[in-house]
Amino acid sequence: MTMSQSGGRRRPPTIHDVAREAGVSRGTVSRVLNGGHYVSPAAQEAVNAAIRRTGYVVNRHARSLITGRSDSIGFLLTEPQERFFEDPNFNVLLRGCTQALAAHDIPLLLMLAGTEDERRRITRYITAGHVDGVLLVSSHSGDPVAEQLRDAGVPLVMCGKPIGVGSKISYVAADDRDGARDMVRHLVSLGRRRVGMVTGPLDTPGGVERLAGYREVLTESGIDLDERLVTSGDYSRASGEAGAELLLERSPDMDAVFVASDLMAQGVLSALQRAGRSVPGDVAVGGFDDSSAAVAASPELTTIRQPYDRISSEMVRVLLAQIGGEDPAAVILPTELVKRQST
């Protein structure tokens, strides 16, 4: 900090203070702060050391007037607000993206848009330039937000493979289909032959891909597909509970169930318990995500682990590269079967 001329109050250090401390020009400091282009390694290290010594903090508003950038990123969840607080996966993704951006000194703005009016307002806000790019989570097919942002030239990365939005949109996804295959193979390997499924919403990539993996394994195992053993949910606990009740009503001989999220699987366990079915004795239960809901369940859930830390960091990496001028990219990450007491 530097003492002011008019008394004992300290004023914040300026870019001039950093330049004087580092023994370089103000222009060199400015180039370091804006990416380090055309700056020697020695000068960059001197500037960084001077920033640490002086405690200089970038004036983001002033820099945005020069660069035309907001120096912030939006985390957009197109789901009702209550889903953000109920589903632990969203909080894990938000925390991971926040941490990944912190390494670049970029703040993350949380945006919730669960209704059509909210999506319109948020889209206007984003396209007005208030953020430099968007991390879009939980986009359903038919939701126009992704296409509107892409067409407006807003850098965008989706969590999950896009459905029905054409090409040229970056995404990072876990391998939903392969994870589903691993889970259903595990259930079949236990001798289960009446394997039900509670899917996710079938207008989302996870809903579609996990159902496809389920069907593929049953077919390759020589087990007839019985559509009475399939029902859909919306990733909420209540929908898992309702789904299990319906499956038991349709197929009382069901001996296993693959549930497309751990939160829904908690609801399935409750329904099975009320129906007097033991887990895993009568019915083996497998979830998906390896979220906190999996270990909070009783019994603890066998599940498919999504690599949320890597998904978050890759979403941020791909988005920053796109902001920097690179083309859209797609990243698919492997999942892992985690065995616990429910199978």
Protein backbone atom coordinates (compact mmCIF):
# COMPACT_ATOMS: atom_id res chain seq x y z
CA MET A 1 0.00 0.00 0.00
CA THR A 2 1.06 3.58 -0.64
CA MET A 3 0.60 6.57 1.70
CA SER A 4 -1.55 9.35 0.23
CA GLN A 5 -0.25 12.91 -0.09
CA SER A 6 -2.98 14.40 2.13
CA GLY A 7 -2.56 12.41 5.29
CA GLY A 8 -2.08 9.02 6.78
CA ARG A 9 -4.69 7.13 4.82
CA ARG A 10 -3.34 4.44 2.57
CA ARG A 11 -4.43 4.38 -1.06
CA PRO A 12 -4.57 1.20 -3.14
CA PRO A 13 -1.42 0.53 -5.20
CA THR A 14 -1.69 1.44 -8.87
CA ILE A 15 -0.22 0.04 -12.06
CA HIS A 16 2.38 2.83 -11.85
CA ASP A 17 3.49 1.55 -8.44
CA VAL A 18 3.87 -1.95 -9.86
CA ALA A 19 5.91 -0.66 -12.80
CA ARG A 20 8.21 1.34 -10.52
CA GLU A 21 8.64 -1.64 -8.16
CA ALA A 22 9.39 -4.03 -11.06
CA GLY A 23 11.69 -1.59 -12.87
CA VAL A 24 9.70 -1.82 -16.11
CA SER A 25 7.37 0.40 -18.10
CA ARG A 26 3.66 0.78 -17.43
CA GLY A 27 3.02 -0.77 -20.85
CA THR A 28 4.92 -3.91 -19.86
CA VAL A 29 2.80 -4.27 -16.72
CA SER A 30 -0.34 -3.81 -18.81
CA ARG A 31 0.74 -6.54 -21.24
CA VAL A 32 1.42 -8.93 -18.35
CA LEU A 33 -2.03 -8.24 -16.89
CA ASN A 34 -3.63 -8.92 -20.28
CA GLY A 35 -2.07 -12.29 -20.95
CA GLY A 36 1.69 -11.79 -21.09
CA HIS A 37 1.97 -11.43 -24.89
CA TYR A 38 5.28 -9.95 -26.13
CA VAL A 39 6.77 -9.94 -22.63
CA SER A 40 10.03 -11.69 -21.76
CA PRO A 41 9.97 -14.33 -19.01
CA ALA A 42 12.26 -12.20 -16.86
CA ALA A 43 10.01 -9.15 -17.16
CA GLN A 44 6.90 -11.21 -16.47
CA GLU A 45 8.44 -12.65 -13.31
CA ALA A 46 9.52 -9.18 -12.18
CA VAL A 47 5.99 -7.82 -12.67
CA ASN A 48 4.38 -10.78 -10.88
CA ALA A 49 6.77 -10.36 -7.97
CA ALA A 50 6.00 -6.63 -7.82
CA ILE A 51 2.27 -7.36 -7.79
CA ARG A 52 2.75 -9.67 -4.82
CA ARG A 53 4.89 -7.16 -2.94
CA THR A 54 2.62 -4.16 -3.53
CA GLY A 55 -0.66 -6.04 -3.11
CA TYR A 56 -1.92 -4.60 -6.42
CA VAL A 57 -5.43 -5.74 -7.43
CA VAL A 58 -6.69 -5.38 -10.99
CA ASN A 59 -9.46 -2.82 -11.44
CA ARG A 60 -11.78 -5.04 -13.43
CA HIS A 61 -14.16 -2.24 -14.39
CA ALA A 62 -11.38 -0.12 -15.84
CA ARG A 63 -9.88 -3.07 -17.69
CA SER A 64 -13.25 -4.07 -19.13
CA LEU A 65 -13.61 -0.60 -20.65
CA ILE A 66 -10.36 -1.19 -22.51
CA THR A 67 -10.69 -4.87 -23.47
CA GLY A 68 -14.44 -5.01 -24.05
CA ARG A 69 -14.62 -8.03 -21.75
CA SER A 70 -16.45 -8.44 -18.45
CA ASP A 71 -13.80 -10.76 -16.95
CA SER A 72 -16.54 -13.01 -15.56
CA ILE A 73 -18.19 -16.29 -16.55
CA GLY A 74 -21.81 -17.40 -16.15
CA PHE A 75 -22.86 -20.76 -14.70
CA LEU A 76 -26.36 -21.20 -16.14
CA LEU A 77 -28.69 -23.87 -14.77
CA THR A 78 -31.90 -24.22 -16.78
CA GLU A 79 -33.82 -26.04 -14.06
CA PRO A 80 -36.28 -24.90 -11.36
CA GLN A 81 -34.54 -23.32 -8.36
CA GLU A 82 -35.59 -26.11 -5.98
CA ARG A 83 -33.66 -28.61 -8.11
CA PHE A 84 -30.43 -26.69 -7.48
CA PHE A 85 -30.85 -27.14 -3.74
CA GLU A 86 -32.11 -30.75 -3.91
CA ASP A 87 -29.68 -32.30 -6.37
CA PRO A 88 -26.12 -32.50 -4.95
CA ASN A 89 -24.56 -32.82 -8.42
CA PHE A 90 -25.23 -29.18 -9.30
CA ASN A 91 -23.41 -27.93 -6.21
CA VAL A 92 -20.42 -30.18 -6.95
CA LEU A 93 -20.20 -28.85 -10.52
CA LEU A 94 -20.58 -25.24 -9.35
CA ARG A 95 -17.84 -25.65 -6.74
CA GLY A 96 -15.49 -27.32 -9.23
CA CYS A 97 -16.00 -24.64 -11.89
CA THR A 98 -15.54 -21.88 -9.30
CA GLN A 99 -12.24 -23.38 -8.18
CA ALA A 100 -11.00 -23.89 -11.74
CA LEU A 101 -11.76 -20.27 -12.64
CA ALA A 102 -10.22 -18.98 -9.40
CA ALA A 103 -6.86 -20.15 -10.71
CA HIS A 104 -7.34 -17.57 -13.50
CA ASP A 105 -8.70 -14.90 -11.12
CA ILE A 106 -12.09 -15.00 -12.89
CA PRO A 107 -15.33 -14.87 -10.87
CA LEU A 108 -18.27 -17.16 -11.65
CA LEU A 109 -21.86 -15.86 -11.67
CA LEU A 110 -24.62 -18.34 -10.80
CA MET A 111 -27.71 -17.96 -13.00
CA LEU A 112 -30.90 -19.97 -12.42
CA ALA A 113 -33.45 -20.01 -15.24
CA GLY A 114 -36.16 -22.59 -14.63
CA THR A 115 -39.03 -20.89 -16.49
CA GLU A 116 -39.45 -19.54 -19.99
CA ASP A 117 -39.55 -15.94 -18.73
CA GLU A 118 -36.39 -16.45 -16.66
CA ARG A 119 -34.59 -17.95 -19.66
CA ARG A 120 -35.54 -14.98 -21.83
CA ARG A 121 -34.29 -12.50 -19.22
CA ILE A 122 -31.04 -14.36 -18.63
CA THR A 123 -30.42 -14.72 -22.38
CA ARG A 124 -30.84 -10.96 -22.83
CA TYR A 125 -28.43 -10.32 -19.93
CA ILE A 126 -25.81 -12.66 -21.35
CA THR A 127 -26.01 -11.45 -24.94
CA ALA A 128 -25.68 -7.85 -23.71
CA GLY A 129 -22.07 -8.71 -22.81
CA HIS A 130 -22.29 -8.97 -19.03
CA VAL A 131 -20.28 -12.23 -19.08
CA ASP A 132 -17.56 -13.43 -21.42
CA GLY A 133 -18.87 -16.98 -21.72
CA VAL A 134 -21.33 -19.48 -20.30
CA LEU A 135 -21.12 -22.90 -18.66
CA LEU A 136 -24.56 -24.37 -19.42
CA VAL A 137 -25.84 -27.16 -17.19
CA SER A 138 -28.92 -29.37 -17.63
CA SER A 139 -30.23 -28.27 -21.00
CA HIS A 140 -33.28 -30.16 -22.31
CA SER A 141 -33.98 -30.73 -25.98
CA GLY A 142 -36.28 -28.05 -27.27
CA ASP A 143 -34.75 -25.51 -24.86
CA PRO A 144 -33.69 -22.64 -27.17
CA VAL A 145 -31.08 -21.14 -24.84
CA ALA A 146 -28.06 -23.02 -26.23
CA GLU A 147 -28.85 -22.18 -29.85
CA GLN A 148 -29.64 -18.55 -29.03
CA LEU A 149 -26.33 -18.08 -27.23
CA ARG A 150 -24.41 -19.86 -29.99
CA ASP A 151 -26.08 -17.79 -32.70
CA ALA A 152 -25.30 -14.60 -30.77
CA GLY A 153 -21.61 -15.56 -30.76
CA VAL A 154 -21.41 -16.13 -27.00
CA PRO A 155 -18.67 -18.66 -26.07
CA LEU A 156 -20.51 -21.64 -24.61
CA VAL A 157 -19.75 -25.06 -23.12
CA MET A 158 -22.51 -27.51 -22.21
CA CYS A 159 -22.35 -30.13 -19.49
CA GLY A 160 -23.53 -33.24 -21.33
CA LYS A 161 -23.84 -34.02 -25.00
CA PRO A 162 -26.21 -31.58 -26.76
CA ILE A 163 -29.52 -32.91 -28.08
CA GLY A 164 -31.23 -31.28 -31.03
CA VAL A 165 -29.05 -28.16 -31.25
CA GLY A 166 -26.96 -29.05 -34.26
CA SER A 167 -23.19 -28.74 -34.32
CA LYS A 168 -20.64 -26.15 -33.28
CA ILE A 169 -21.42 -26.24 -29.56
CA SER A 170 -18.70 -27.31 -27.16
CA TYR A 171 -19.53 -29.87 -24.51
CA VAL A 172 -17.96 -31.96 -21.77
CA ALA A 173 -19.71 -35.17 -20.74
CA ALA A 174 -19.24 -38.38 -18.83
CA ASP A 175 -19.66 -41.50 -20.95
CA ASP A 176 -23.27 -42.08 -19.90
CA ARG A 177 -23.89 -45.04 -22.18
CA ASP A 178 -20.75 -46.91 -21.17
CA GLY A 179 -21.46 -46.25 -17.48
CA ALA A 180 -24.98 -47.65 -17.88
CA ARG A 181 -23.58 -50.71 -19.60
CA ASP A 182 -21.18 -51.33 -16.72
CA MET A 183 -23.99 -51.11 -14.17
CA VAL A 184 -26.40 -53.40 -16.02
CA ARG A 185 -23.65 -55.94 -16.72
CA HIS A 186 -22.93 -55.94 -12.98
CA LEU A 187 -26.60 -56.58 -12.13
CA VAL A 188 -26.84 -59.37 -14.72
CA SER A 189 -23.61 -60.93 -13.41
CA LEU A 190 -25.36 -61.34 -10.04
CA GLY A 191 -27.92 -63.62 -11.70
CA ARG A 192 -30.65 -60.98 -11.96
CA ARG A 193 -32.88 -61.40 -15.00
CA ARG A 194 -35.85 -59.10 -14.33
CA VAL A 195 -33.93 -55.86 -14.38
CA GLY A 196 -36.02 -52.69 -14.29
CA MET A 197 -34.93 -49.13 -14.97
CA VAL A 198 -35.97 -45.68 -13.82
CA THR A 199 -34.58 -43.40 -16.53
CA GLY A 200 -33.76 -39.74 -16.38
CA PRO A 201 -35.77 -37.26 -18.47
CA LEU A 202 -35.72 -38.53 -22.06
CA ASP A 203 -35.17 -35.03 -23.42
CA THR A 204 -31.72 -34.90 -21.77
CA PRO A 205 -28.50 -36.59 -22.90
CA GLY A 206 -28.15 -38.57 -19.67
CA GLY A 207 -31.70 -39.84 -19.94
CA VAL A 208 -31.26 -41.01 -23.52
CA GLU A 209 -27.75 -42.47 -23.27
CA ARG A 210 -28.25 -44.37 -19.99
CA LEU A 211 -31.43 -45.98 -21.31
CA ALA A 212 -29.59 -46.98 -24.49
CA GLY A 213 -26.82 -48.63 -22.45
CA TYR A 214 -29.38 -50.52 -20.37
CA ARG A 215 -31.10 -51.90 -23.47
CA GLU A 216 -27.85 -52.86 -25.18
CA VAL A 217 -26.63 -55.00 -22.27
CA LEU A 218 -29.93 -56.80 -21.81
CA THR A 219 -29.96 -57.64 -25.53
CA GLU A 220 -26.36 -58.87 -25.57
CA SER A 221 -27.11 -60.96 -22.46
CA GLY A 222 -30.01 -62.71 -24.18
CA ILE A 223 -32.62 -61.12 -21.91
CA ASP A 224 -35.85 -60.06 -23.59
CA LEU A 225 -36.57 -56.36 -23.38
CA ASP A 226 -39.77 -55.80 -21.41
CA GLU A 227 -40.99 -52.21 -21.65
CA ARG A 228 -43.11 -52.76 -18.53
CA LEU A 229 -39.80 -52.73 -16.66
CA VAL A 230 -38.91 -49.21 -17.81
CA THR A 231 -40.30 -45.94 -16.50
CA SER A 232 -38.96 -42.39 -16.56
CA GLY A 233 -38.21 -39.89 -13.81
CA ASP A 234 -36.92 -36.33 -13.60
CA TYR A 235 -33.84 -36.96 -11.40
CA SER A 236 -35.75 -36.01 -8.24
CA ARG A 237 -36.12 -38.31 -5.23
CA ALA A 238 -39.91 -38.20 -5.52
CA SER A 239 -39.84 -39.37 -9.15
CA GLY A 240 -37.65 -42.33 -8.18
CA GLU A 241 -40.11 -43.32 -5.50
CA ALA A 242 -43.07 -43.05 -7.88
CA GLY A 243 -41.14 -44.95 -10.56
CA ALA A 244 -40.37 -47.87 -8.26
CA GLU A 245 -44.01 -48.11 -7.18
CA LEU A 246 -45.08 -48.29 -10.82
CA LEU A 247 -42.49 -50.95 -11.69
CA LEU A 248 -43.52 -53.12 -8.76
CA GLU A 249 -47.15 -52.81 -9.78
CA ARG A 250 -46.37 -53.78 -13.38
CA SER A 251 -43.75 -56.43 -12.64
CA PRO A 252 -43.87 -57.83 -9.09
CA ASP A 253 -41.11 -60.29 -10.05
CA MET A 254 -38.56 -57.50 -10.65
CA ASP A 255 -35.27 -58.58 -9.01
CA ALA A 256 -33.04 -55.61 -9.85
CA VAL A 257 -33.39 -51.98 -10.87
CA PHE A 258 -30.96 -49.58 -12.48
CA VAL A 259 -31.76 -45.99 -11.50
CA ALA A 260 -30.38 -43.13 -13.60
CA SER A 261 -29.38 -41.00 -10.59
CA ASP A 262 -28.47 -41.58 -6.95
CA LEU A 263 -31.12 -39.13 -5.76
CA MET A 264 -33.84 -41.05 -7.60
CA ALA A 265 -32.36 -44.28 -6.23
CA GLN A 266 -32.98 -43.02 -2.69
CA GLY A 267 -36.64 -42.78 -3.60
CA VAL A 268 -36.55 -46.29 -5.09
CA LEU A 269 -35.13 -47.67 -1.84
CA SER A 270 -37.95 -46.05 0.14
CA ALA A 271 -40.60 -47.56 -2.14
CA LEU A 272 -39.01 -51.01 -1.94
CA GLN A 273 -38.85 -50.82 1.84
CA ARG A 274 -42.55 -49.90 2.05
CA ALA A 275 -43.37 -52.81 -0.25
CA GLY A 276 -41.52 -55.21 2.05
CA ARG A 277 -38.73 -55.95 -0.43
CA SER A 278 -35.22 -56.40 0.95
CA VAL A 279 -32.22 -54.81 -0.75
CA PRO A 280 -30.21 -56.47 -2.16
CA GLY A 281 -31.84 -59.79 -1.19
CA ASP A 282 -35.07 -59.39 -3.16
CA VAL A 283 -34.11 -56.49 -5.39
CA ALA A 284 -30.60 -55.24 -6.21
CA VAL A 285 -30.40 -51.48 -6.78
CA GLY A 286 -27.81 -49.57 -8.79
CA GLY A 287 -27.58 -45.79 -9.09
CA PHE A 288 -25.63 -43.30 -11.18
CA ASP A 289 -23.41 -40.30 -10.23
CA ASP A 290 -21.64 -41.38 -7.01
CA SER A 291 -22.98 -38.25 -5.35
CA SER A 292 -23.38 -37.66 -1.62
CA ALA A 293 -26.83 -39.24 -1.98
CA ALA A 294 -25.17 -42.61 -2.68
CA VAL A 295 -23.43 -42.85 0.70
CA ALA A 296 -26.36 -41.27 2.53
CA ALA A 297 -28.68 -44.03 1.29
CA SER A 298 -29.48 -47.10 3.38
CA PRO A 299 -28.06 -49.44 2.26
CA GLU A 300 -25.28 -47.46 0.60
CA LEU A 301 -25.65 -47.47 -3.17
CA THR A 302 -23.65 -49.32 -5.75
CA THR A 303 -23.37 -46.63 -8.41
CA ILE A 304 -21.53 -45.23 -11.42
CA ARG A 305 -19.02 -42.54 -10.55
CA GLN A 306 -19.02 -39.48 -12.75
CA PRO A 307 -15.65 -37.64 -12.62
CA TYR A 308 -17.13 -34.31 -11.58
CA ASP A 309 -13.78 -32.70 -10.76
CA ARG A 310 -12.50 -33.44 -14.26
CA ILE A 311 -15.81 -32.45 -15.86
CA SER A 312 -15.65 -29.05 -14.11
CA SER A 313 -12.02 -28.39 -14.96
CA GLU A 314 -12.47 -29.47 -18.58
CA MET A 315 -15.55 -27.28 -19.00
CA VAL A 316 -13.55 -24.29 -17.80
CA ARG A 317 -10.53 -25.19 -19.94
CA VAL A 318 -12.60 -25.58 -23.11
CA LEU A 319 -14.54 -22.36 -22.45
CA LEU A 320 -11.43 -20.24 -21.82
CA ALA A 321 -9.85 -21.68 -24.98
CA GLN A 322 -12.97 -20.73 -26.93
CA ILE A 323 -12.93 -17.21 -25.49
CA GLY A 324 -9.33 -17.05 -26.63
CA GLY A 325 -10.36 -17.81 -30.21
CA GLU A 326 -10.17 -21.59 -30.47
CA ASP A 327 -12.85 -23.67 -32.20
CA PRO A 328 -15.56 -25.55 -30.24
CA ALA A 329 -14.47 -28.88 -28.78
CA ALA A 330 -16.03 -32.04 -27.35
CA VAL A 331 -14.65 -34.01 -24.39
CA ILE A 332 -16.06 -37.35 -23.19
CA LEU A 333 -14.71 -38.70 -19.90
CA PRO A 334 -14.83 -42.30 -18.60
CA THR A 335 -16.99 -43.40 -15.66
CA GLU A 336 -16.32 -46.02 -12.97
CA LEU A 337 -18.44 -48.70 -11.29
CA VAL A 338 -18.43 -48.34 -7.49
CA LYS A 339 -19.72 -51.38 -5.62
CA ARG A 340 -21.48 -50.95 -2.26
CA GLN A 341 -24.15 -52.70 -0.22
CA SER A 342 -27.19 -52.27 -2.49
CA THR A 343 -26.19 -55.02 -4.94
